[in-house]
Every structure is written in C-alpha cells, then in structure tokens.
Amino acid sequence: MKPGLQLAPATAAPAGAHSATAGAPTAGTDERAAGADATGPAAAGPSRSRTPARPRRIAILGNPNAGNSTLFNKLPGLRQKVANYPGVTVEKKTGLCTLPSGARVELLDLPGSYSLRPGSPDEVIVRDVLLGLQSDTQAPDLVVFVVDVTHLDRNLYLALQVIELGRPLILALNMMDAADELGIRVDERALERQLGVPVVAISAAKGTGLGTLRRYMERDVEPSNAHFRSRPRHLDRVLQSLEGRLPRNSALPERARQELALALLLDDGEDDALARCAPADVLDDVRLLRRRLDQAAPSWRSDEIQWRYEVIADILAGAFVAPPDRRDRTRERIDRVLTHRIFGPVIFVLLMGAVFQSVFAWARPAMDLIERVVAAFGGLVESNMVEGPLRSLLVDGIIAGVGTTITFVPQIAILFFFLSVLEDTGYMARAAFLMDRVMGQVGLSGRAFIPLLSSFACAIPGIMATRTIDSRRDRLTTIMVAPFMSCSARLPVYALLIGAFVPNRWVGIVTLPGIVLFSLYFLGILAAVGVAWVLKRTVLRGGKPLYVMELPPYRAPSWRSIVITVRERSALFLRKAGTVILAISVVLWFLATYPRGGNGLDALRAQAHAAQASGQTAKAQALENQLAGETLRNSFAGRAGRLLEPVIRPLGFDWRIGIGLITSFAAREVMVSTMATVFNLGDAGHRAGSLRATFRDFRNPATGRPLYTPLVGITLMVFFALACQCMSTVAVVRRETNSWRWPIAMVLVMNALAWVVSFAVYQGGRLLGLG
C-alpha cells in the first residue's frame, strides 16, 4: 500500500545556515547526514527570528532501548533537571542544551514508547504531551525521534504516527555503527523523500553525527505533509464528524485533530486530560459511537497495525538493505549462558556479590579520609569557640550529624557505578528475563522486575515506574513490595553497622562484610517475593500476565551516561544531607539537649564542678559523662526513646536506638546522623570521629560492658531491611493508589514482619549463645 506522500516544498536555506549543515563534518555518519542536508527535500528551513521569551523546547522521543536517554545525556552543554510529572508516575527529565550558535534550547526526555495508542500510563504521557494535553508540560516545538536503525521497521511504527501529527520532526538514525557491523545499509535521502522529514545518522553512544544533529536542532524544521493513513471509510466518517466538533486548541496542529478524535474514541475514560479537551455532549456521543463501531467492525481497534506495517514495508523497500542472515551468533551464545536456567542465576548471584564486595573494599580509603576531615573540622570548630549551646549545636548536632552521613557518599557512588555499567551493557535485561521465572512463581511477570530494580536506588521512582504495568492487581502488588528492596538510603545504615560489628575477614574470595551486605539485599528480595506470593493468592488474586520482552544487544557502556548517573545519585544524597538531614540534626540536637534542668541533674552538675575545682580530673570527667548521659535520657528525645523501649527491648534495642528508629521515619539514613548526635551528647568525653568505633565500643554505664553486641547489630540490620521507615514512600503510595488503605496496610505489614523476624534473630541468637 503506497502512502499518499505530499512532501513539503524545499526551502532554500540562508547562506550561513546552509553552510553550517553542508559543511564538512569530520567523518562517517556526519558526512552522510551533511550530504543529505545539502539536497534533501525535507531539509531544515531557514532560521526565523525567534523571540527570546523562552528557550525553544525540543522533545527526545523513541521506542524503549532506542538510545533516547543516551542521546539526551550525550548532547553537549546539557544541564539536567529531574522531576516527576505531577499526578503521574513517570520521571520527567529536562535539560538546557547549548547549540553551536550559543543559543540554548530546552530538552525534554520523554518516556520510551511503542505507539500513540497507549497500553500503559507512561505511553499515555507521551501521547498527551504530543497532543498538548499535559497541563504541566507544553507541547514541543520540535521532536527529535530516535530510532534503532537495526530495528528500523518496528521503530518507524511510532515515528509515522508522530509525523502524522504535523509536528516538526527530525529522524535520528541511531546505532549506525552497529548497523555498519551487521552490513545494514540505509539510504537516508530516500527516507527523507518518503517521510518528508530531515534524517540524520548518528551513534549516540560514540557521539558521531551529533554535530550535524545539533545544527539541525538549531533551525526551524517544516512539518511533513506526508500522509500514511488508510482507514476504513466508516471509521474515517466517524473521526471526521468528531474532529469537527472538537474545540480549537493553539497547542494542537490542525492535522492532529483527527488523532485527538481517535484518541477519544479509543479511551476508556481513564485519561482525565483527554476527557477535559472535549465537551460533555461529545464525550457522550463518543461512547455511543464506540459501541456502534464494536458491533459493525469488531477489529477496528487493531486494523491499523496491519496496514501501517504494510506502509513501512513499502517505505523500507527503497531505502533499507539488510543481509539475509542478521543473526548475531556470538550474542546468541552469550545469551544461552547468561539466561541459562542454572548458570544464569549462579552468574547473577556472583555478579551481585562482586558488586557488594567492591562497595566495601573500594570505598574504605575514601570513607576513612572523609571521616578524618570531618573529625578535624569538628575539632577545629570546638577549639575556636567558647563552650556553650552554639558550640554544642555546631559540633554535636550539625558536624556530627551531617558530617557522619556524608562519609557514605563513596559507597553510594560505587554501587550506582556498577549498576549503571550492568544496565548499559544490556545485562540487566537478561536479569529481568531470569527474574521472570521467579516472578511467575508468585503470579507476577518480569515486567515487575524493572520497578523493583529501580527501587534499589529509591522506592519512590520504583513505585512510580509501576505505571508501566497494565494489570491493576499486578501494579498494586508491585507497589506493596517495592519498599522491601534495599534502597540507597538503607546503605549508610548497613555500612555503619557492618563496619562496627562485622569483622573484615576473608571468606574464600570475598570478605565477610561483602557477604553480609549481599545477604541484606537478598533478604529484602526474599521478603518481597513472599509478600507478593501472599497478596496474589488473597486480596489481589489473579492470573500471571503474559510478558514479552526484547533482549537488547550487548553494548559498550556509555561512560558519560554512567558519570551522569553516579553524579546525580551522589548529588541527590548530598542535597538530602544538606537539607533534610541538616534540619533534622538541628531539631534533634534541641530535642536531645533540652530540658537540661532537674533536681538530679543539678546535683550532678554541682558535684562535677566541685570535683573540677578540687583538681580531681578523673572524677570530674566521670561525673560529666554521667551528667551528659542523664541529660540525654531526660531530654525530649530520650523520653520518646524510652516510651518506645518496651516495644523494642525484646529485639535487643535500647532507648537510644529507639530515638534513631523514630527519626529515621523522616528518611532512613537519618538513623546515622541521629546516632552520631546521640553519642556526642550522651558522652561528654566523645567528640566527632568514627561513629562505627563509637557504636561498637559504647559501654553500658551500669555494667561497663559493651552495650551493643554483634547480635544487636545484625538484628538492627534485619529490622532496617524489612521495616517501612520512609514517610515519602508512604505519601507516594497514597498518591499512586488514591487511597489510604494501601499505605496503612503496607506500614503495618512491613513493620510487623520486621519486628517478628528481628525478634526471631535476636532471641534465636541468644539461645545459641551468640549474644
């Protein structure tokens, strides 16, 4: 079937602009693209004077795994801003990019999508942004559509839909280096003629062709006039009727009105943004028309797929040549090993073990250095300030709290470095394939693995990523178990307790701390699987959905993307240390310092002063320590900890840890800063230094024996691995489920499970004589 092509008339570019695009790029894809620009009918039009009121907005769009985010991260001069689409679950990435002329454009990285007929909430976002329906995101002035050229036929499906919207579009043929290796040849100028849009060959990972792409992005691109539609007459009549009744919208191109009518016809009333764009009487008629179409032509929803692929086949017939046998036998052999029923899980466990081992082994020197700097800074401040509340706030509250927390930045950076490498090389897709078997045992599909994997960074984006799951029951199940994944906020707590209580001893080829850390992550996975199994057989009972996934080819990791990811995650942790943890440290210092009076405390203070005056230094120090401990015990924070103590005493925890458990509900890593503040304020002789050593050596004032044993440390780690202690996660679950029932149930189930398992660990350990 031939599409009725109507190409935009070529407009001569001004001399300067033409020279810029037809200049002599360095080599390879640049040269091909530049050549296309010189004569291509869809070449960018002349630059127009543009008011500097706002930067031009350019959306990066494409299928999943086409290299959209790699291109987004690769564009030079980019400064990213990450946020969430309000009311939805998908991460929104924007950034400012500087073009060769010095002009700046705003880039928007849209979620990977397969079609404008959405099958999941993230695809709804893509459609709504392109139709100008997303209230918080203006429609783009230009779309850079990224296609994986090794799967050009499949990628063109969405590209044709977007071209038909009438929005200016540049087609970026990505992975040209891989195509060359496979013997694939693409006639870019023929594609330009067929599609009516500029075509640029690039390799986002290697950075080739990006110079040409940036020059195209600087110019005004005319929308294509090409038409690829071939709908049945009865459907066309319905759409034309609806289109005529829709109100005009300046954000929507005239050609896209019929797509909006079709979106209304296909929507089941779940997209509020779509419903708001049409009058009530039109929405009423849409439901009636949909029923009539279902009766007259039951296959009308899926007819488009067949005829659109016929169009794509015709387009590629004159522009795309691939060798008859494109099988990558090396990749197939590697896949057979990595996804093997037995070898696959073994390799996965070994890889993860190596990652966690490296987190400890590699981070230690940097952590020790930061610890020394923090201790030296605390000592400097202390020696240059007069004793009093302000010095105590700075040294015992802020420096001890925030300073101790930032010592764990190296471990977070190393963890995300390895996770990014595994993701960039394509291994994580194989891991998802392996996990599909495990997920299947509990009634979930491998699709749930990606949100759960995201939860290792933070439960919030993981929960938001569940919007890629079609089934509501599966989505709810995944939301309920995502917080079991050990997020990066738990890592500082694990690192603190492992460093304090687990000896750095080699066991074979790995160290004991590495094994313990891996076990904690595995415990979270095990708990998630168990809870999901129960949910899928009780309140969220349902069958296992079909999951079809494509294993991407193996690629060399993009070091720029990895650096950006590591930088983002480290900066996020530091921002939290400078905001949330700083604020909590100040508040906690006040709560742990006041009230300072009382008969018993005043008497102790008098005795200490008397001992100091009589030259009994040792006695005076002992009395000062006792005074500090009693002050903390009777403070507001100490009273709260003692109130919780009867509940946590069976787990081996005292009221000091109780204070940490309370404050960590604001953010899990606050536990670290809380314990640093508590130990500083509770011991007059202690000053900022190694919190791990302080935790390990802290003595019971009554017995003089270590207050916290290794068994207590292990029990506390188990509690943190299973408990729900993040109010941000609770708030996101409330928003995503639109109900308080699910977050309340999640808090109760997770904390009850954490208490029961911790109780079993501690009391079982005592019975075995371990503590």
mmCIF file of C-alpha atoms in Angstrom, residues 51-324:
data_model
loop_
_atom_site.group_PDB
_atom_site.id
_atom_site.type_symbol
_atom_site.label_atom_id
_atom_site.label_comp_id
_atom_site.label_asym_id
_atom_site.label_seq_id
_atom_site.Cartn_x
_atom_site.Cartn_y
_atom_site.Cartn_z
ATOM 1 C CA THR A 51 11.637 35.967 20.456
ATOM 2 C CA PRO A 52 13.926 35.174 23.353
ATOM 3 C CA ALA A 53 10.967 34.928 25.745
ATOM 4 C CA ARG A 54 11.578 31.236 26.354
ATOM 5 C CA PRO A 55 14.056 28.734 25.008
ATOM 6 C CA ARG A 56 12.888 26.507 22.204
ATOM 7 C CA ARG A 57 11.517 23.206 23.527
ATOM 8 C CA ILE A 58 12.742 20.009 21.873
ATOM 9 C CA ALA A 59 11.446 16.575 22.851
ATOM 10 C CA ILE A 60 13.600 13.441 22.581
ATOM 11 C CA LEU A 61 11.326 10.523 21.743
ATOM 12 C CA GLY A 62 11.621 6.955 20.539
ATOM 13 C CA ASN A 63 10.990 3.320 21.355
ATOM 14 C CA PRO A 64 12.423 1.901 24.596
ATOM 15 C CA ASN A 65 16.095 0.922 24.187
ATOM 16 C CA ALA A 66 16.462 3.054 21.057
ATOM 17 C CA GLY A 67 19.048 5.241 22.789
ATOM 18 C CA ASN A 68 16.802 8.194 23.722
ATOM 19 C CA SER A 69 18.324 8.768 27.144
ATOM 20 C CA THR A 70 21.849 8.127 25.855
ATOM 21 C CA LEU A 71 21.335 10.901 23.318
ATOM 22 C CA PHE A 72 19.771 13.106 25.995
ATOM 23 C CA ASN A 73 22.819 12.665 28.197
ATOM 24 C CA LYS A 74 25.282 12.981 25.315
ATOM 25 C CA LEU A 75 24.234 16.324 23.934
ATOM 26 C CA PRO A 76 26.993 18.737 24.879
ATOM 27 C CA GLY A 77 26.346 21.534 27.292
ATOM 28 C CA LEU A 78 23.349 19.775 28.787
ATOM 29 C CA ARG A 79 22.250 20.642 32.297
ATOM 30 C CA GLN A 80 19.636 18.282 33.556
ATOM 31 C CA LYS A 81 16.711 18.753 35.874
ATOM 32 C CA VAL A 82 14.838 15.681 37.067
ATOM 33 C CA ALA A 83 11.271 15.890 38.317
ATOM 34 C CA ASN A 84 8.076 13.906 38.171
ATOM 35 C CA TYR A 85 5.017 14.517 36.103
ATOM 36 C CA PRO A 86 2.532 15.747 38.714
ATOM 37 C CA GLY A 87 -0.190 13.227 39.354
ATOM 38 C CA VAL A 88 1.507 10.507 37.373
ATOM 39 C CA THR A 89 4.280 8.065 37.879
ATOM 40 C CA VAL A 90 6.915 8.701 35.293
ATOM 41 C CA GLU A 91 10.130 10.575 35.819
ATOM 42 C CA LYS A 92 10.368 13.749 33.812
ATOM 43 C CA LYS A 93 13.827 14.807 32.681
ATOM 44 C CA THR A 94 14.503 18.211 31.214
ATOM 45 C CA GLY A 95 17.734 19.996 30.481
ATOM 46 C CA LEU A 96 19.173 23.057 28.839
ATOM 47 C CA CYS A 97 21.384 22.393 25.822
ATOM 48 C CA THR A 98 23.680 24.928 24.219
ATOM 49 C CA LEU A 99 23.722 24.792 20.414
ATOM 50 C CA PRO A 100 26.659 25.763 18.156
ATOM 51 C CA SER A 101 25.466 29.369 17.813
ATOM 52 C CA GLY A 102 25.342 29.751 21.578
ATOM 53 C CA ALA A 103 21.539 29.616 21.635
ATOM 54 C CA ARG A 104 20.040 27.449 24.350
ATOM 55 C CA VAL A 105 17.156 25.047 23.929
ATOM 56 C CA GLU A 106 15.181 23.129 26.494
ATOM 57 C CA LEU A 107 15.337 19.362 26.030
ATOM 58 C CA LEU A 108 12.615 17.049 27.273
ATOM 59 C CA ASP A 109 13.372 13.322 27.545
ATOM 60 C CA LEU A 110 10.014 11.605 27.015
ATOM 61 C CA PRO A 111 9.445 8.027 28.217
ATOM 62 C CA GLY A 112 10.180 5.307 25.678
ATOM 63 C CA SER A 113 7.002 4.371 23.851
ATOM 64 C CA TYR A 114 5.859 1.964 21.147
ATOM 65 C CA SER A 115 2.676 3.634 19.958
ATOM 66 C CA LEU A 116 0.351 6.599 20.325
ATOM 67 C CA ARG A 117 -2.357 4.050 21.141
ATOM 68 C CA PRO A 118 -1.184 3.762 24.758
ATOM 69 C CA GLY A 119 -1.071 0.461 26.562
ATOM 70 C CA SER A 120 0.404 1.811 29.777
ATOM 71 C CA PRO A 121 0.365 5.100 31.721
ATOM 72 C CA ASP A 122 3.825 6.186 30.515
ATOM 73 C CA GLU A 123 2.634 5.911 26.916
ATOM 74 C CA VAL A 124 -0.398 7.997 27.878
ATOM 75 C CA ILE A 125 2.007 10.741 28.953
ATOM 76 C CA VAL A 126 3.813 10.671 25.611
ATOM 77 C CA ARG A 127 0.562 10.935 23.694
ATOM 78 C CA ASP A 128 -0.776 13.715 25.919
ATOM 79 C CA VAL A 129 2.425 15.770 25.658
ATOM 80 C CA LEU A 130 2.406 15.497 21.855
ATOM 81 C CA LEU A 131 -1.294 16.394 21.717
ATOM 82 C CA GLY A 132 -0.720 19.371 24.029
ATOM 83 C CA LEU A 133 -2.922 17.910 26.767
ATOM 84 C CA GLN A 134 -0.318 17.655 29.555
ATOM 85 C CA SER A 135 -1.073 20.691 31.698
ATOM 86 C CA ASP A 136 2.392 20.974 33.263
ATOM 87 C CA THR A 137 4.346 20.302 30.065
ATOM 88 C CA GLN A 138 3.923 22.445 26.995
ATOM 89 C CA ALA A 139 3.884 20.764 23.619
ATOM 90 C CA PRO A 140 7.355 20.597 21.998
ATOM 91 C CA ASP A 141 8.386 22.949 19.184
ATOM 92 C CA LEU A 142 10.421 20.132 17.645
ATOM 93 C CA VAL A 143 10.644 16.372 18.090
ATOM 94 C CA VAL A 144 13.940 14.509 17.693
ATOM 95 C CA PHE A 145 12.737 10.996 17.036
ATOM 96 C CA VAL A 146 15.425 8.417 17.838
ATOM 97 C CA VAL A 147 15.227 5.083 16.025
ATOM 98 C CA ASP A 148 17.342 1.992 16.488
ATOM 99 C CA VAL A 149 18.392 1.558 12.887
ATOM 100 C CA THR A 150 18.981 -2.171 13.391
ATOM 101 C CA HIS A 151 15.220 -2.462 14.054
ATOM 102 C CA LEU A 152 14.068 0.266 11.728
ATOM 103 C CA ASP A 153 10.790 -1.370 10.697
ATOM 104 C CA ARG A 154 9.479 -1.629 14.243
ATOM 105 C CA ASN A 155 10.731 1.820 15.250
ATOM 106 C CA LEU A 156 9.079 3.510 12.285
ATOM 107 C CA TYR A 157 5.642 2.478 13.556
ATOM 108 C CA LEU A 158 5.575 5.219 16.195
ATOM 109 C CA ALA A 159 7.603 7.576 14.008
ATOM 110 C CA LEU A 160 4.883 7.572 11.327
ATOM 111 C CA GLN A 161 2.223 8.265 13.955
ATOM 112 C CA VAL A 162 4.162 11.275 15.257
ATOM 113 C CA ILE A 163 4.893 12.594 11.754
ATOM 114 C CA GLU A 164 1.163 12.493 11.024
ATOM 115 C CA LEU A 165 0.522 14.793 13.991
ATOM 116 C CA GLY A 166 2.031 17.602 11.953
ATOM 117 C CA ARG A 167 4.726 18.480 14.464
ATOM 118 C CA PRO A 168 8.216 19.381 13.189
ATOM 119 C CA LEU A 169 10.374 16.275 13.474
ATOM 120 C CA ILE A 170 13.942 15.167 12.863
ATOM 121 C CA LEU A 171 14.520 11.453 12.442
ATOM 122 C CA ALA A 172 17.780 10.422 14.154
ATOM 123 C CA LEU A 173 19.031 7.057 12.855
ATOM 124 C CA ASN A 174 20.830 5.835 15.947
ATOM 125 C CA MET A 175 23.305 2.963 16.295
ATOM 126 C CA MET A 176 24.683 3.411 12.801
ATOM 127 C CA ASP A 177 27.943 1.884 13.992
ATOM 128 C CA ALA A 178 26.123 -1.346 14.910
ATOM 129 C CA ALA A 179 24.278 -1.256 11.588
ATOM 130 C CA ASP A 180 27.572 -0.996 9.709
ATOM 131 C CA GLU A 181 28.910 -4.026 11.577
ATOM 132 C CA LEU A 182 25.791 -6.010 10.648
ATOM 133 C CA GLY A 183 26.061 -4.986 6.989
ATOM 134 C CA ILE A 184 22.884 -2.872 7.076
ATOM 135 C CA ARG A 185 22.700 -0.052 4.540
ATOM 136 C CA VAL A 186 20.249 2.831 4.809
ATOM 137 C CA ASP A 187 19.578 5.364 2.049
ATOM 138 C CA GLU A 188 18.943 8.408 4.204
ATOM 139 C CA ARG A 189 17.940 10.648 1.335
ATOM 140 C CA ALA A 190 15.390 8.106 0.153
ATOM 141 C CA LEU A 191 13.977 8.021 3.671
ATOM 142 C CA GLU A 192 13.783 11.798 3.690
ATOM 143 C CA ARG A 193 11.830 11.762 0.447
ATOM 144 C CA GLN A 194 9.444 9.123 1.731
ATOM 145 C CA LEU A 195 8.858 10.631 5.152
ATOM 146 C CA GLY A 196 9.186 14.326 4.403
ATOM 147 C CA VAL A 197 11.408 14.976 7.427
ATOM 148 C CA PRO A 198 15.156 15.525 7.877
ATOM 149 C CA VAL A 199 17.089 12.329 8.551
ATOM 150 C CA VAL A 200 20.372 12.368 10.471
ATOM 151 C CA ALA A 201 22.600 9.334 11.013
ATOM 152 C CA ILE A 202 24.151 9.196 14.463
ATOM 153 C CA SER A 203 25.643 6.956 17.083
ATOM 154 C CA ALA A 204 24.618 8.430 20.409
ATOM 155 C CA ALA A 205 26.907 6.095 22.356
ATOM 156 C CA LYS A 206 30.008 7.030 20.311
ATOM 157 C CA GLY A 207 28.993 10.631 19.754
ATOM 158 C CA THR A 208 29.196 10.511 15.962
ATOM 159 C CA GLY A 209 26.732 12.592 13.978
ATOM 160 C CA LEU A 210 25.780 14.725 16.957
ATOM 161 C CA GLY A 211 27.346 17.839 15.447
ATOM 162 C CA THR A 212 25.037 17.608 12.454
ATOM 163 C CA LEU A 213 22.062 16.835 14.662
ATOM 164 C CA ARG A 214 22.728 19.887 16.813
ATOM 165 C CA ARG A 215 22.900 22.076 13.716
ATOM 166 C CA TYR A 216 19.535 20.735 12.569
ATOM 167 C CA MET A 217 18.111 21.356 16.023
ATOM 168 C CA GLU A 218 19.077 24.991 15.703
ATOM 169 C CA ARG A 219 16.992 25.563 12.622
ATOM 170 C CA ASP A 220 13.279 25.700 12.006
ATOM 171 C CA VAL A 221 12.078 22.406 10.607
ATOM 172 C CA GLU A 222 8.947 22.347 8.499
ATOM 173 C CA PRO A 223 6.360 19.737 9.479
ATOM 174 C CA SER A 224 5.983 16.928 6.988
ATOM 175 C CA ASN A 225 2.946 16.939 4.714
ATOM 176 C CA ALA A 226 3.205 13.199 4.161
ATOM 177 C CA HIS A 227 0.108 11.089 4.843
ATOM 178 C CA PHE A 228 0.281 7.423 5.712
ATOM 179 C CA ARG A 229 -3.298 6.867 6.847
ATOM 180 C CA SER A 230 -5.533 4.348 5.222
ATOM 181 C CA ARG A 231 -8.514 3.817 7.430
ATOM 182 C CA PRO A 232 -11.805 2.134 6.577
ATOM 183 C CA ARG A 233 -14.379 4.565 5.269
ATOM 184 C CA HIS A 234 -16.808 4.096 8.158
ATOM 185 C CA LEU A 235 -14.058 4.887 10.702
ATOM 186 C CA ASP A 236 -12.955 7.932 8.721
ATOM 187 C CA ARG A 237 -16.513 9.272 8.705
ATOM 188 C CA VAL A 238 -16.774 8.888 12.466
ATOM 189 C CA LEU A 239 -13.438 10.596 13.037
ATOM 190 C CA GLN A 240 -14.240 13.492 10.691
ATOM 191 C CA SER A 241 -17.538 14.007 12.499
ATOM 192 C CA LEU A 242 -15.846 14.058 15.906
ATOM 193 C CA GLU A 243 -12.986 16.246 14.689
ATOM 194 C CA GLY A 244 -15.408 18.921 13.543
ATOM 195 C CA ARG A 245 -16.997 19.123 16.991
ATOM 196 C CA LEU A 246 -13.772 19.485 18.976
ATOM 197 C CA PRO A 247 -12.802 22.990 20.129
ATOM 198 C CA ARG A 248 -9.741 24.592 18.525
ATOM 199 C CA ASN A 249 -6.523 24.475 20.520
ATOM 200 C CA SER A 250 -3.497 26.577 19.597
ATOM 201 C CA ALA A 251 -1.179 23.894 21.036
ATOM 202 C CA LEU A 252 -2.554 21.275 18.641
ATOM 203 C CA PRO A 253 -1.650 21.282 14.937
ATOM 204 C CA GLU A 254 -4.633 21.170 12.616
ATOM 205 C CA ARG A 255 -3.543 17.784 11.275
ATOM 206 C CA ALA A 256 -3.514 16.312 14.761
ATOM 207 C CA ARG A 257 -7.205 16.983 15.424
ATOM 208 C CA GLN A 258 -8.166 13.693 13.830
ATOM 209 C CA GLU A 259 -5.602 11.900 16.032
ATOM 210 C CA LEU A 260 -7.226 13.562 19.047
ATOM 211 C CA ALA A 261 -10.627 12.332 17.870
ATOM 212 C CA LEU A 262 -9.213 8.817 17.507
ATOM 213 C CA ALA A 263 -7.642 9.019 20.989
ATOM 214 C CA LEU A 264 -11.055 9.955 22.421
ATOM 215 C CA LEU A 265 -12.638 7.040 20.628
ATOM 216 C CA LEU A 266 -10.052 4.579 21.957
ATOM 217 C CA ASP A 267 -10.008 5.924 25.520
ATOM 218 C CA ASP A 268 -11.999 4.065 28.140
ATOM 219 C CA GLY A 269 -12.463 7.144 30.290
ATOM 220 C CA GLU A 270 -9.280 6.683 32.326
ATOM 221 C CA ASP A 271 -7.386 9.693 30.967
ATOM 222 C CA ASP A 272 -8.681 12.866 32.630
ATOM 223 C CA ALA A 273 -6.561 15.129 30.425
ATOM 224 C CA LEU A 274 -8.175 13.661 27.335
ATOM 225 C CA ALA A 275 -11.660 13.988 28.776
ATOM 226 C CA ARG A 276 -11.084 17.665 29.594
ATOM 227 C CA CYS A 277 -10.388 18.545 25.961
ATOM 228 C CA ALA A 278 -13.884 17.688 24.726
ATOM 229 C CA PRO A 279 -17.368 18.984 25.622
ATOM 230 C CA ALA A 280 -19.616 16.690 27.641
ATOM 231 C CA ASP A 281 -22.027 16.064 24.764
ATOM 232 C CA VAL A 282 -19.125 14.942 22.551
ATOM 233 C CA LEU A 283 -17.941 12.522 25.243
ATOM 234 C CA ASP A 284 -21.460 11.104 25.491
ATOM 235 C CA ASP A 285 -21.559 10.583 21.731
ATOM 236 C CA VAL A 286 -18.086 9.022 21.756
ATOM 237 C CA ARG A 287 -19.326 6.203 23.956
ATOM 238 C CA LEU A 288 -22.274 5.622 21.631
ATOM 239 C CA LEU A 289 -20.067 5.681 18.518
ATOM 240 C CA ARG A 290 -17.616 3.266 20.122
ATOM 241 C CA ARG A 291 -20.364 0.757 20.796
ATOM 242 C CA ARG A 292 -21.613 1.043 17.213
ATOM 243 C CA LEU A 293 -18.125 0.516 15.839
ATOM 244 C CA ASP A 294 -17.627 -2.528 18.066
ATOM 245 C CA GLN A 295 -20.805 -4.029 16.621
ATOM 246 C CA ALA A 296 -20.179 -3.092 12.992
ATOM 247 C CA ALA A 297 -16.427 -3.786 12.782
ATOM 248 C CA PRO A 298 -15.096 -5.595 15.866
ATOM 249 C CA SER A 299 -11.497 -5.398 14.624
ATOM 250 C CA TRP A 300 -11.458 -1.628 14.080
ATOM 251 C CA ARG A 301 -9.078 -1.073 17.000
ATOM 252 C CA SER A 302 -6.372 -3.352 15.599
ATOM 253 C CA ASP A 303 -6.778 -2.794 11.850
ATOM 254 C CA GLU A 304 -4.228 -0.001 11.949
ATOM 255 C CA ILE A 305 -1.396 -2.344 12.880
ATOM 256 C CA GLN A 306 -1.586 -4.369 9.695
ATOM 257 C CA TRP A 307 -1.897 -1.530 7.212
ATOM 258 C CA ARG A 308 0.744 0.574 8.959
ATOM 259 C CA TYR A 309 3.318 -2.222 8.709
ATOM 260 C CA GLU A 310 2.432 -2.567 5.031
ATOM 261 C CA VAL A 311 3.240 1.118 4.607
ATOM 262 C CA ILE A 312 6.514 0.664 6.480
ATOM 263 C CA ALA A 313 7.458 -2.256 4.251
ATOM 264 C CA ASP A 314 6.899 -0.083 1.171
ATOM 265 C CA ILE A 315 8.984 2.749 2.621
ATOM 266 C CA LEU A 316 11.886 0.484 3.514
ATOM 267 C CA ALA A 317 11.808 -1.326 0.174
ATOM 268 C CA GLY A 318 13.627 1.594 -1.426
ATOM 269 C CA ALA A 319 15.702 2.785 1.490
ATOM 270 C CA PHE A 320 16.858 -0.139 3.589
ATOM 271 C CA VAL A 321 19.042 -3.106 2.731
ATOM 272 C CA ALA A 322 19.954 -5.776 5.258
ATOM 273 C CA PRO A 323 21.828 -9.026 4.778
ATOM 274 C CA PRO A 324 19.504 -12.038 4.695
#
